[in-house]
Short mmCIF file of C-alpha atoms and ligand atoms in Angstrom, two decimals:
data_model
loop_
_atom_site.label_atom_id
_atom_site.label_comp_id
_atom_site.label_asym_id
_atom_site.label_seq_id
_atom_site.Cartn_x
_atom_site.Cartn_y
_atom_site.Cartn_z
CA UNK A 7 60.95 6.38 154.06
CA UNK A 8 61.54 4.45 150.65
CA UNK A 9 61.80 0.96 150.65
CA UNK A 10 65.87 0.62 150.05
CA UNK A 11 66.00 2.75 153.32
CA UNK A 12 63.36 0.28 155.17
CA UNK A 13 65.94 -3.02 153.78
CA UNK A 14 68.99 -1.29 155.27
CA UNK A 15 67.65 -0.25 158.59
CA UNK A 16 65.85 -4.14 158.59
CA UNK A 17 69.39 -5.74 158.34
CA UNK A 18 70.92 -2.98 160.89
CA UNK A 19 68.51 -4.65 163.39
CA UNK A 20 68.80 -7.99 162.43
CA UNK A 21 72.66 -8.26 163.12
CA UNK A 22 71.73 -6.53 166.10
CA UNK A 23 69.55 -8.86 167.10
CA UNK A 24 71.84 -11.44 166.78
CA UNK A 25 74.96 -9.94 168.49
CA UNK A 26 72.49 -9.00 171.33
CA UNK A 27 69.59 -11.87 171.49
CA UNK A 28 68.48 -9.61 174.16
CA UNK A 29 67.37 -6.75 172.07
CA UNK A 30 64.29 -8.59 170.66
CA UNK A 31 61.94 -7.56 173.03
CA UNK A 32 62.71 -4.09 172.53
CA UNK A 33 62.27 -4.72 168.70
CA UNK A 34 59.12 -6.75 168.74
CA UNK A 35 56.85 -3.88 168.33
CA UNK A 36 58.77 -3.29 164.77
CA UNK A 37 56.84 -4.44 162.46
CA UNK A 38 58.22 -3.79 159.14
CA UNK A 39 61.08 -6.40 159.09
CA UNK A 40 60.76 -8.21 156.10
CA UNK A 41 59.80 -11.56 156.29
CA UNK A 42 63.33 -12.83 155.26
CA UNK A 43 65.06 -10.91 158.21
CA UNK A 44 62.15 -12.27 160.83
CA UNK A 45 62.70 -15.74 159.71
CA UNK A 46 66.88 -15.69 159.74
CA UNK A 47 66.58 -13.88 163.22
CA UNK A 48 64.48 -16.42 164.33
CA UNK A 49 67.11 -19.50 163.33
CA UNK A 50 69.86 -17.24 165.24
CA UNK A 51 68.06 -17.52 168.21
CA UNK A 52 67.88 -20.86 168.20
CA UNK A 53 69.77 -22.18 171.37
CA UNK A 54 72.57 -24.23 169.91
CA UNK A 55 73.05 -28.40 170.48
CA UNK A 56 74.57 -28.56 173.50
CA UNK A 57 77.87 -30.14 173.30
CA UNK A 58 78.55 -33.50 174.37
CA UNK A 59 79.69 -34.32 177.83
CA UNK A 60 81.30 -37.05 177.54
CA UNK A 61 84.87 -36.23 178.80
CA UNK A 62 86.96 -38.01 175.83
CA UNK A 63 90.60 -38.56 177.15
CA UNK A 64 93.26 -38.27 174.53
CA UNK A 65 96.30 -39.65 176.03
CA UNK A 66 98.77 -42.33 174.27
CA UNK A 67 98.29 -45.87 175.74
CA UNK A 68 101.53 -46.34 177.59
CA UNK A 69 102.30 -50.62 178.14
CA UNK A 70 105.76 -50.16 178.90
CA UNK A 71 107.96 -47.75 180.83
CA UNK A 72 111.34 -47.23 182.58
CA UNK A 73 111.30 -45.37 185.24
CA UNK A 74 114.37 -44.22 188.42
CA UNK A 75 112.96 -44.37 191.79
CA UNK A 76 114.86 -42.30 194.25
CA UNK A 77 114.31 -42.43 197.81
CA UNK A 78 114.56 -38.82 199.75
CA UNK A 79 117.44 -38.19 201.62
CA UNK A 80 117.56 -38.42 205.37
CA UNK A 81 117.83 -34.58 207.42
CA UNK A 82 120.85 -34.43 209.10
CA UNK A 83 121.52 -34.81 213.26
CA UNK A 84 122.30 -31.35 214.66
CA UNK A 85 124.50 -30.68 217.04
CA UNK A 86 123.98 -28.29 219.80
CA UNK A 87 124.38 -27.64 223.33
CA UNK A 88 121.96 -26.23 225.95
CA UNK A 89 122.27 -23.30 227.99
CA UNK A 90 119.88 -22.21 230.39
CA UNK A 91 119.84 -19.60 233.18
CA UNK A 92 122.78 -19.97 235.62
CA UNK A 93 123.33 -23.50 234.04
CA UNK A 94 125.38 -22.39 230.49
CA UNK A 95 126.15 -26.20 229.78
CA UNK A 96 123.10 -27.71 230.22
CA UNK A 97 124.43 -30.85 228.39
CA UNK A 98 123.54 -31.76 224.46
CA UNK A 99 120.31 -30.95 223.04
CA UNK A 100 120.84 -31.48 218.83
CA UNK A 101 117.56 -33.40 217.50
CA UNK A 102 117.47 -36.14 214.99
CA UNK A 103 117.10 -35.55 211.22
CA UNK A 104 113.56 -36.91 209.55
CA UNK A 105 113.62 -39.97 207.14
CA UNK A 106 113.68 -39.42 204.01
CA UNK A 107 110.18 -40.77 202.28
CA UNK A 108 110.06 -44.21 200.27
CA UNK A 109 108.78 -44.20 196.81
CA UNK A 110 105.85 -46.78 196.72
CA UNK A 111 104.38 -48.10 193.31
CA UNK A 112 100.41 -49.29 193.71
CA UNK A 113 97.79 -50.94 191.97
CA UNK A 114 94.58 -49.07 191.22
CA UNK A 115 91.96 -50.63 188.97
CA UNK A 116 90.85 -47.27 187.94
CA UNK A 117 94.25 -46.20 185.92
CA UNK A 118 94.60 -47.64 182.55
CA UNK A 119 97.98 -46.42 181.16
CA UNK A 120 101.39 -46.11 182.66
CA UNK A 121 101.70 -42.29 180.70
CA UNK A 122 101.02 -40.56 183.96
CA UNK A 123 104.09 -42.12 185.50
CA UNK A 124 107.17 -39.33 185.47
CA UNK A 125 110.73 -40.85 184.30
CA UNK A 126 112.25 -39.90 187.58
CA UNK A 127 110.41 -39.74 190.94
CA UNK A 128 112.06 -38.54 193.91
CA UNK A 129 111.25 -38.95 197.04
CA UNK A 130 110.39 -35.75 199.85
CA UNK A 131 113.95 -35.38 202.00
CA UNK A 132 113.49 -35.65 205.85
CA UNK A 133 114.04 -32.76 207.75
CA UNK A 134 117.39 -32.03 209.50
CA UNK A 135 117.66 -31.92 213.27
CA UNK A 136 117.61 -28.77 215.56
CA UNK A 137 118.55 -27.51 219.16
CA UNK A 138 116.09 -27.90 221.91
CA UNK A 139 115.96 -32.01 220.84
CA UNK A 140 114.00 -30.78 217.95
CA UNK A 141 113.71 -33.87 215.64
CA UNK A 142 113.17 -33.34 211.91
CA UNK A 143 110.21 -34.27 209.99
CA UNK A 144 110.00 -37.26 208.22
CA UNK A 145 109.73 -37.53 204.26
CA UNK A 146 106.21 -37.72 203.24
CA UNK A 147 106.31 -41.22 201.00
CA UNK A 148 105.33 -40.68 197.49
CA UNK A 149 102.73 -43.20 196.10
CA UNK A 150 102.83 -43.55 192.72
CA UNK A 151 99.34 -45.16 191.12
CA UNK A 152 100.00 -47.69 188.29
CA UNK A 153 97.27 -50.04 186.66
CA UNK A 154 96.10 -53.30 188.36
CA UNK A 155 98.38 -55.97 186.38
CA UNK A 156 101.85 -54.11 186.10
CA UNK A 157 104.65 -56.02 186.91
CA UNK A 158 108.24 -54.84 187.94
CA UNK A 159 111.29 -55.61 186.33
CA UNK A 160 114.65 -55.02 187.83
CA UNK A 161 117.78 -56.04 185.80
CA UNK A 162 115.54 -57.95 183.11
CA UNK A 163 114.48 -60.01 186.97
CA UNK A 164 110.56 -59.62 187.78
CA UNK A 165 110.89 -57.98 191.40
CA UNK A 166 106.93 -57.25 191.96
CA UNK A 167 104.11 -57.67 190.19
CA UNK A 168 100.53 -55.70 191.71
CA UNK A 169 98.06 -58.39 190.04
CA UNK A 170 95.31 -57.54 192.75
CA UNK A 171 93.85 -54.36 193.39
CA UNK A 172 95.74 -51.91 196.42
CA UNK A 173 98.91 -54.16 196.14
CA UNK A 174 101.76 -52.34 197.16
CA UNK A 175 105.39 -52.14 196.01
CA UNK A 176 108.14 -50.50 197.67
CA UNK A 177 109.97 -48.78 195.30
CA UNK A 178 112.85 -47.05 196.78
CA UNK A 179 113.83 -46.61 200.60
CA UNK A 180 114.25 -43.26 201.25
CA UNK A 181 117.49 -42.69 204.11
CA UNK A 182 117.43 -42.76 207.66
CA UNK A 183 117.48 -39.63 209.49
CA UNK A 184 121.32 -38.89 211.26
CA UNK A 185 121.49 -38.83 215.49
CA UNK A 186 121.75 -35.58 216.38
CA UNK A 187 124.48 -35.22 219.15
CA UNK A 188 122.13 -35.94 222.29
CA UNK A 189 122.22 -39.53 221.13
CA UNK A 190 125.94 -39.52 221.57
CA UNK A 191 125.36 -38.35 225.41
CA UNK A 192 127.31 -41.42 227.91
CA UNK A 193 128.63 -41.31 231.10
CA UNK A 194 132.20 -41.08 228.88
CA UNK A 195 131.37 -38.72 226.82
CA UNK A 196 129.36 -35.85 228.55
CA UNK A 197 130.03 -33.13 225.63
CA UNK A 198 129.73 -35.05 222.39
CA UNK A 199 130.79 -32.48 219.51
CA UNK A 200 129.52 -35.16 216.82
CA UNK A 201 125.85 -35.37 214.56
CA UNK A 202 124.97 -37.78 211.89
CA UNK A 203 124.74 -37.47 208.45
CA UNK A 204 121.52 -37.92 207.16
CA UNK A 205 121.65 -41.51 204.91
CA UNK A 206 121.16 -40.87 200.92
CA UNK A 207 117.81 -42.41 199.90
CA UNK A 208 117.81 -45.49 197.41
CA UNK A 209 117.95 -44.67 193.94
CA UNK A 210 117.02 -47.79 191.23
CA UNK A 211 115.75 -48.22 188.07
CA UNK A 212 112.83 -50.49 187.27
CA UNK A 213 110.97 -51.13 183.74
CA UNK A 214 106.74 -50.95 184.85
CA UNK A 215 105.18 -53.06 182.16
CA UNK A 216 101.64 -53.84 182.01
CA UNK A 217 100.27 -56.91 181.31
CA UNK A 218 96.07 -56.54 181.47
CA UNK A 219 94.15 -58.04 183.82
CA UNK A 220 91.12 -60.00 181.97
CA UNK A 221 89.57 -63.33 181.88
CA UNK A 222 89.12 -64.10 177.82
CA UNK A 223 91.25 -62.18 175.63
CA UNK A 224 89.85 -61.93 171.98
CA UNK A 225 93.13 -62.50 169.60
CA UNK A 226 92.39 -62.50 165.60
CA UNK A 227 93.49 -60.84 162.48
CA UNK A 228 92.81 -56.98 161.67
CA UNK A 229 89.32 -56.64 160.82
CA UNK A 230 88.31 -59.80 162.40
CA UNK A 231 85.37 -58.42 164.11
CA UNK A 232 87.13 -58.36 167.78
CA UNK A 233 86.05 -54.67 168.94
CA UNK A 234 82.81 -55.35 167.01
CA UNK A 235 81.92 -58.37 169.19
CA UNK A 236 83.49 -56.70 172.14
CA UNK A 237 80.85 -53.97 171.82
CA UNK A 238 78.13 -56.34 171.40
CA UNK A 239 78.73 -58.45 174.80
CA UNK A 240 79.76 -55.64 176.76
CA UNK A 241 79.29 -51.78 177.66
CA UNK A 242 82.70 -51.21 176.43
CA UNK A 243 83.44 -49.01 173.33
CA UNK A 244 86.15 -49.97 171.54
CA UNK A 245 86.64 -47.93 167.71
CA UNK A 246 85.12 -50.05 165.26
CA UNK A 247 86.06 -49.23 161.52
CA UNK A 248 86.79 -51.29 158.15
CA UNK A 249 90.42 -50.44 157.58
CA UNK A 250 93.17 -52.88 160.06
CA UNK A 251 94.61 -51.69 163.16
CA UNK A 252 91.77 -49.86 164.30
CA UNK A 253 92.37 -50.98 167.65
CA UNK A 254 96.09 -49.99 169.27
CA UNK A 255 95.71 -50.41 172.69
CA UNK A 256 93.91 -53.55 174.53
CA UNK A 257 90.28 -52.39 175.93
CA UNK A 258 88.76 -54.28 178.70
CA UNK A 259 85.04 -55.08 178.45
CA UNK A 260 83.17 -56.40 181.57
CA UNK A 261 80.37 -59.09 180.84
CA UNK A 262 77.20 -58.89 183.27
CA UNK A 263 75.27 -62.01 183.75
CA UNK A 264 71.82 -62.62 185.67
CA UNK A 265 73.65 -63.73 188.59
CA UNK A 266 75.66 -60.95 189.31
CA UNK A 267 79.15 -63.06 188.34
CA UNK A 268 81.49 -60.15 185.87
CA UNK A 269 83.83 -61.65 183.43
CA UNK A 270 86.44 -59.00 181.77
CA UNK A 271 87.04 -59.61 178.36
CA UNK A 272 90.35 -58.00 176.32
CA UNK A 273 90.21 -56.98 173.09
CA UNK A 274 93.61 -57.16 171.29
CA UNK A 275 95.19 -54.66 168.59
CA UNK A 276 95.40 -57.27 165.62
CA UNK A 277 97.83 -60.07 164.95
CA UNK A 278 99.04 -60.71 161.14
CA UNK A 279 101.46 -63.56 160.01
CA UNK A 280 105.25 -63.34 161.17
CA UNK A 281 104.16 -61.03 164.01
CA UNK A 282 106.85 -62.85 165.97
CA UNK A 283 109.69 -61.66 163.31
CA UNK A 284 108.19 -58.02 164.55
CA UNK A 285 105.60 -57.53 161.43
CA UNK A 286 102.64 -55.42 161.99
CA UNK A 287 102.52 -54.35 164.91
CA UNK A 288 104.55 -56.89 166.34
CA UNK A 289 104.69 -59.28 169.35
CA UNK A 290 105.15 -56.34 172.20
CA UNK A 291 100.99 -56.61 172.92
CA UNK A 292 100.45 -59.96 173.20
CA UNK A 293 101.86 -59.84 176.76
CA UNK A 294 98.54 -58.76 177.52
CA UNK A 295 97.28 -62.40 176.92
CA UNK A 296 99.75 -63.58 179.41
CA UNK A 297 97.16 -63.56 182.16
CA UNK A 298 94.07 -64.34 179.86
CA UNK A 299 92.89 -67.19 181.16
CA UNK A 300 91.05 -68.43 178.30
CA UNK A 301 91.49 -67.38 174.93
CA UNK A 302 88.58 -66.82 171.58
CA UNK A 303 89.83 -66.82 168.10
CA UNK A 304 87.93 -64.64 166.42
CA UNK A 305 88.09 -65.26 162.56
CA UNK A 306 86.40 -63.33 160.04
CA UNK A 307 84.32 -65.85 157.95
CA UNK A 308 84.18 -63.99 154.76
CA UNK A 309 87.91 -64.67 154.16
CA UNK A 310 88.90 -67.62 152.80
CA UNK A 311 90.32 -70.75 154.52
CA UNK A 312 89.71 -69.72 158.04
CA UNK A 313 90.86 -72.80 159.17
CA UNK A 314 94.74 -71.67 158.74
CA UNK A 315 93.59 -68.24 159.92
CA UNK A 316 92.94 -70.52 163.64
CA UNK A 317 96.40 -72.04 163.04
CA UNK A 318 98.34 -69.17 162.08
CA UNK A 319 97.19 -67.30 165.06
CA UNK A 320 97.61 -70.58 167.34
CA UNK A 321 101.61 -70.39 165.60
CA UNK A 322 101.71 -66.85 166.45
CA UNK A 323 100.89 -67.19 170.00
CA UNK A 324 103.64 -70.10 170.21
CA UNK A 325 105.97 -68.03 169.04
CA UNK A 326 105.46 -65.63 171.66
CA UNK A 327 105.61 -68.22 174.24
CA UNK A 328 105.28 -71.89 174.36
CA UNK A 329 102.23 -73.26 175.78
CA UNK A 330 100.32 -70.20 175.47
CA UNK A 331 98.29 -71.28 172.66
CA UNK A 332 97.28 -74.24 174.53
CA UNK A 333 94.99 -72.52 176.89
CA UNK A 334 91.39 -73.04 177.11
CA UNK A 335 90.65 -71.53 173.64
CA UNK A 336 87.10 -71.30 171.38
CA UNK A 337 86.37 -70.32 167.84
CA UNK A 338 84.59 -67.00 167.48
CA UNK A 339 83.61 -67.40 163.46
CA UNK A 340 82.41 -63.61 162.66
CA UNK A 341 80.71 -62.45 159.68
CA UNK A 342 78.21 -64.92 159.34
CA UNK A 343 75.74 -62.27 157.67
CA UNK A 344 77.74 -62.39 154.57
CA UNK A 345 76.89 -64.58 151.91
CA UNK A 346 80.71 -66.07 151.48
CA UNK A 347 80.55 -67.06 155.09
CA UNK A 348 78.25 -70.07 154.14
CA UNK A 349 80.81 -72.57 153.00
CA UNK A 350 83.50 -71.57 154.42
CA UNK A 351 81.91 -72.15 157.89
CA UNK A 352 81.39 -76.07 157.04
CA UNK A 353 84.74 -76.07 156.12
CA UNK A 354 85.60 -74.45 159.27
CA UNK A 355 83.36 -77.05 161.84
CA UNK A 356 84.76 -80.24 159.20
CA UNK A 357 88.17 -79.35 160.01
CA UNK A 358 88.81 -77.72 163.66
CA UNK A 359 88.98 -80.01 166.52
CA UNK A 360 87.50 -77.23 168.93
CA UNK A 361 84.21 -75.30 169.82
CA UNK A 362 83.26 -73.13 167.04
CA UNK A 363 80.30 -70.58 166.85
CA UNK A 364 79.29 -69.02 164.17
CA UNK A 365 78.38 -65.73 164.91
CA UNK A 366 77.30 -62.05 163.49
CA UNK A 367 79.03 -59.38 166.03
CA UNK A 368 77.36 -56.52 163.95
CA UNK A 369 73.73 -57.85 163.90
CA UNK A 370 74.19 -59.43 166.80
CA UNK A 371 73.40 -63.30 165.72
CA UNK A 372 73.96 -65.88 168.20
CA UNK A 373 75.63 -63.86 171.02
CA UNK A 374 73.90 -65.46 173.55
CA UNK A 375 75.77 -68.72 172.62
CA UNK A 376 78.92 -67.24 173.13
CA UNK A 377 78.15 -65.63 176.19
CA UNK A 378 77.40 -69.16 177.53
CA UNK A 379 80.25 -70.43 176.31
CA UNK A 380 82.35 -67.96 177.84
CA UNK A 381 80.62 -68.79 181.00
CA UNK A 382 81.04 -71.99 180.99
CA UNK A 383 84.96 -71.44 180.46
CA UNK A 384 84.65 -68.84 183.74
CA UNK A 385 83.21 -71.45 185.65
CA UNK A 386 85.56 -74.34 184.76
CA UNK A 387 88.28 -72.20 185.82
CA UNK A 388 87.05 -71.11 189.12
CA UNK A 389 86.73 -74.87 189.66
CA UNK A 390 90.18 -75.41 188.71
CA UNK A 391 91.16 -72.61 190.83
CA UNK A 392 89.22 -74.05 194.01
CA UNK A 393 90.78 -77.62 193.65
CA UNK A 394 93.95 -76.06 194.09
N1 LIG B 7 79.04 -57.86 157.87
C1 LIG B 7 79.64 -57.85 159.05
N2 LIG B 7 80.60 -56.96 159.28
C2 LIG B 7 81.21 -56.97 160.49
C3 LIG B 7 80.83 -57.89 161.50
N3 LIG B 7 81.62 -57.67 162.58
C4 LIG B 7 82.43 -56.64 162.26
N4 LIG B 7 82.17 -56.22 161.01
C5 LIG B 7 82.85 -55.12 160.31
O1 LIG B 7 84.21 -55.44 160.16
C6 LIG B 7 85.01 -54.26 160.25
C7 LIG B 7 86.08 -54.44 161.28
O2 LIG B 7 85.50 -54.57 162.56
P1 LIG B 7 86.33 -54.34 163.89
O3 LIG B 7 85.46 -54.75 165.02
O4 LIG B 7 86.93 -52.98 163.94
O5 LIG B 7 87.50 -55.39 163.69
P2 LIG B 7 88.77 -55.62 164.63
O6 LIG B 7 89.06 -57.08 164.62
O7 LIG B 7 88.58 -54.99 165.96
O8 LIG B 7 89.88 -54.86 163.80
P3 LIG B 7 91.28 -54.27 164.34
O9 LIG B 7 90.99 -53.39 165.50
O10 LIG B 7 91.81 -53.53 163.18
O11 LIG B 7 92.13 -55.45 164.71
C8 LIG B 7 84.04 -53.13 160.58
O12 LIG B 7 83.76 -52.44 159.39
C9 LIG B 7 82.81 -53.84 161.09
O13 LIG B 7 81.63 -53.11 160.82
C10 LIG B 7 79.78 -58.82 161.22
O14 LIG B 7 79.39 -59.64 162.01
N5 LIG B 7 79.24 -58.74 159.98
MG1 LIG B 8 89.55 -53.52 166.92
#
């Protein structure tokens, strides 16, 4: 066999090889593969990287949502009239129609988004009434999950609001069942040729908006550092990158400490000047801070005056609602690696009336002070909280 003939049949078995990895033990006695083919065959077997299994959820962060509620429908009362052997009017015997089932909103810490929740739920109908007194079955209720913190709007009127985790919220009512005619039985009436309608089930409209549940809320300007320095006090993973509005939808980070006490700490999508008349990304996410209880400007260092970066977010946050700004607050002064940062940090401590630590979320300088800090804030709070 010449040696053109040898390179064919080589290759012949080397794709075989690698459609069928099993093949190589009947091949390995072949020894005239050239050393090129032996080599690529044995990169093809290779077993491959196995793929991540991290289940990565790709759903849009829903905040705000309307949504019609309507209860099921109540069966109807039957009407019908016993007969039995040698007694043909054995009186009434028509059952009751089932209740219809309620619609019931809850809280459940574990749900994030409101983008599971349909734009019209409707509740199971109750079962109408049959002969013999058979009643009909109720309506199973539909419960609808929704994240820990949404509140319930009716009419532009908060109606509910599931702040604590299992809190429930009836929706919609479904109807009562009809009578069926045995209910109608008296000593008057001893043949009652009358049933009930089943009652329609409540049908409303509510707007679900969700307002997070955290202790500190991080609020700064795009690129700030807020998802960095979220990722460097807690197991959260917000996207960190260098271009603005990286972050779109609030995350929640939990902070551990030694004594087993959580904090849960929001990071923000970025705030930019006249956010109130709508720019950027507008006003529509601060409501998250609503229920921060304390709140930590994060300003990037390496920008200049970041002084009136503090007061333009502190006028932002007024804007949005009075007062708001005046929560506990801290200065979170980012970026301190850089070699801008220097003087604009005095400048910063000269003129703020307020905590302020400089910190590095990246390399992770003088975290520990701000964890204290945020402590400290945690603890005042449940103070405040118990004096009540
Ligand atoms: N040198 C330096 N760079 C930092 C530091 N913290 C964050 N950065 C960088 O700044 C950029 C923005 O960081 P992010 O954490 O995404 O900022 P953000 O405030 O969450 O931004 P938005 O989500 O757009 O509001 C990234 O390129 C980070 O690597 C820091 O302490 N030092
Ligand atoms: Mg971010």
């Amino acid at each position: 066999m010449n040696i053109d003939l040898w390179g064919v049949k080589a290759f012949k078995l080397m794709f075989d090889v690698i459609k069928h990895p099993q093949l190589v033990d009947r091949y390995k006695h072949f020894k005239k593969l050239s050393c090129t083919c032996r080599l690529y065959c044995v990169k093809a077997l290779r077993s491959k990287k196995p793929k991540s299994e991290i289940q990565r959820q790709h759903y849009h962060f829903i905040d705000r949502h309307q949504v019609k509620v309507i209860g099921g429908d109540g069966g109807n009362g039957c009407i019908s009239f016993l007969r039995l052997f040698k007694n043909p009017i054995a009186g009434p015997d028509g059952g009751d129609g089932g209740n219809g089932g309620h619609i019931i909103f809850e809280a459940n810490r574990n749900i994030k988004s409101l983008n599971h929740v349909e734009a019209i739920v409707k509740g199971e109908v109750g079962g109408n009434g049959k002969g013999k007194d058979m009643h009909g079955a109720n309506g199973e209720h539909i419960i609808v999950q929704v994240p820990m913190g949404t509140s319930i709007r009716e009419n532009s009127q908060v109606v509910g609001d599931l702040d604590t985790e299992g809190a429930r919220f009836v929706a919609a009512k479904g109807g009562a069942g009809g009578k069926g005619n045995h209910f109608f039985l008296s000593n008057e009436n001893r043949h009652p040729n009358v049933a009930e309608l089943g009652a329609l089930g409540e049908e409303r409209v509510y707007i679900l908006e969700l307002k997070i549940v955290a202790h500190a809320g991080l609020v700064g300007f795009p690129n700030a550092g807020k998802s960095s320095l979220l990722r460097a006090i807690s197991r959260a993973r917000p996207k960190v990158a260098s271009y603005p509005f990286t972050t779109l939808s609030p995350h929640v980070g939990i902070v551990h400490y030694d004594d087993y006490e959580q904090v849960a700490v929001a990071d923000l999508p970025g705030l930019i000047s006249g956010a109130h008349q709508n720019r950027g990304l507008g006003l529509f996410f601060l409501r998250h801070i609503e229920r921060c209880v304390f709140l930590l400007y994060v300003v990037d260092l390496s920008r200049p005056s970041p002084l009136d970066q503090v007061f333009s977010l502190k006028f932002e946050l007024e804007q949005y609602q009075t007062g708001l700004s005046n929560r506990p607050h801290a200065i979170i002064a980012n970026k301190v690696d850089l070699p801008e940062s220097a003087s604009n940090l005095k400048e910063l401590e000269q003129g703020a009336n307020m905590p302020v630590f400089p910190i590095s979320a990246k390399l992770g300088t003088n975290i520990g002070s701000v964890l204290r800090h945020i402590r400290e804030l945690y603890d005042q709070h449940n103070k405040d909280k118990l004096q009540w």
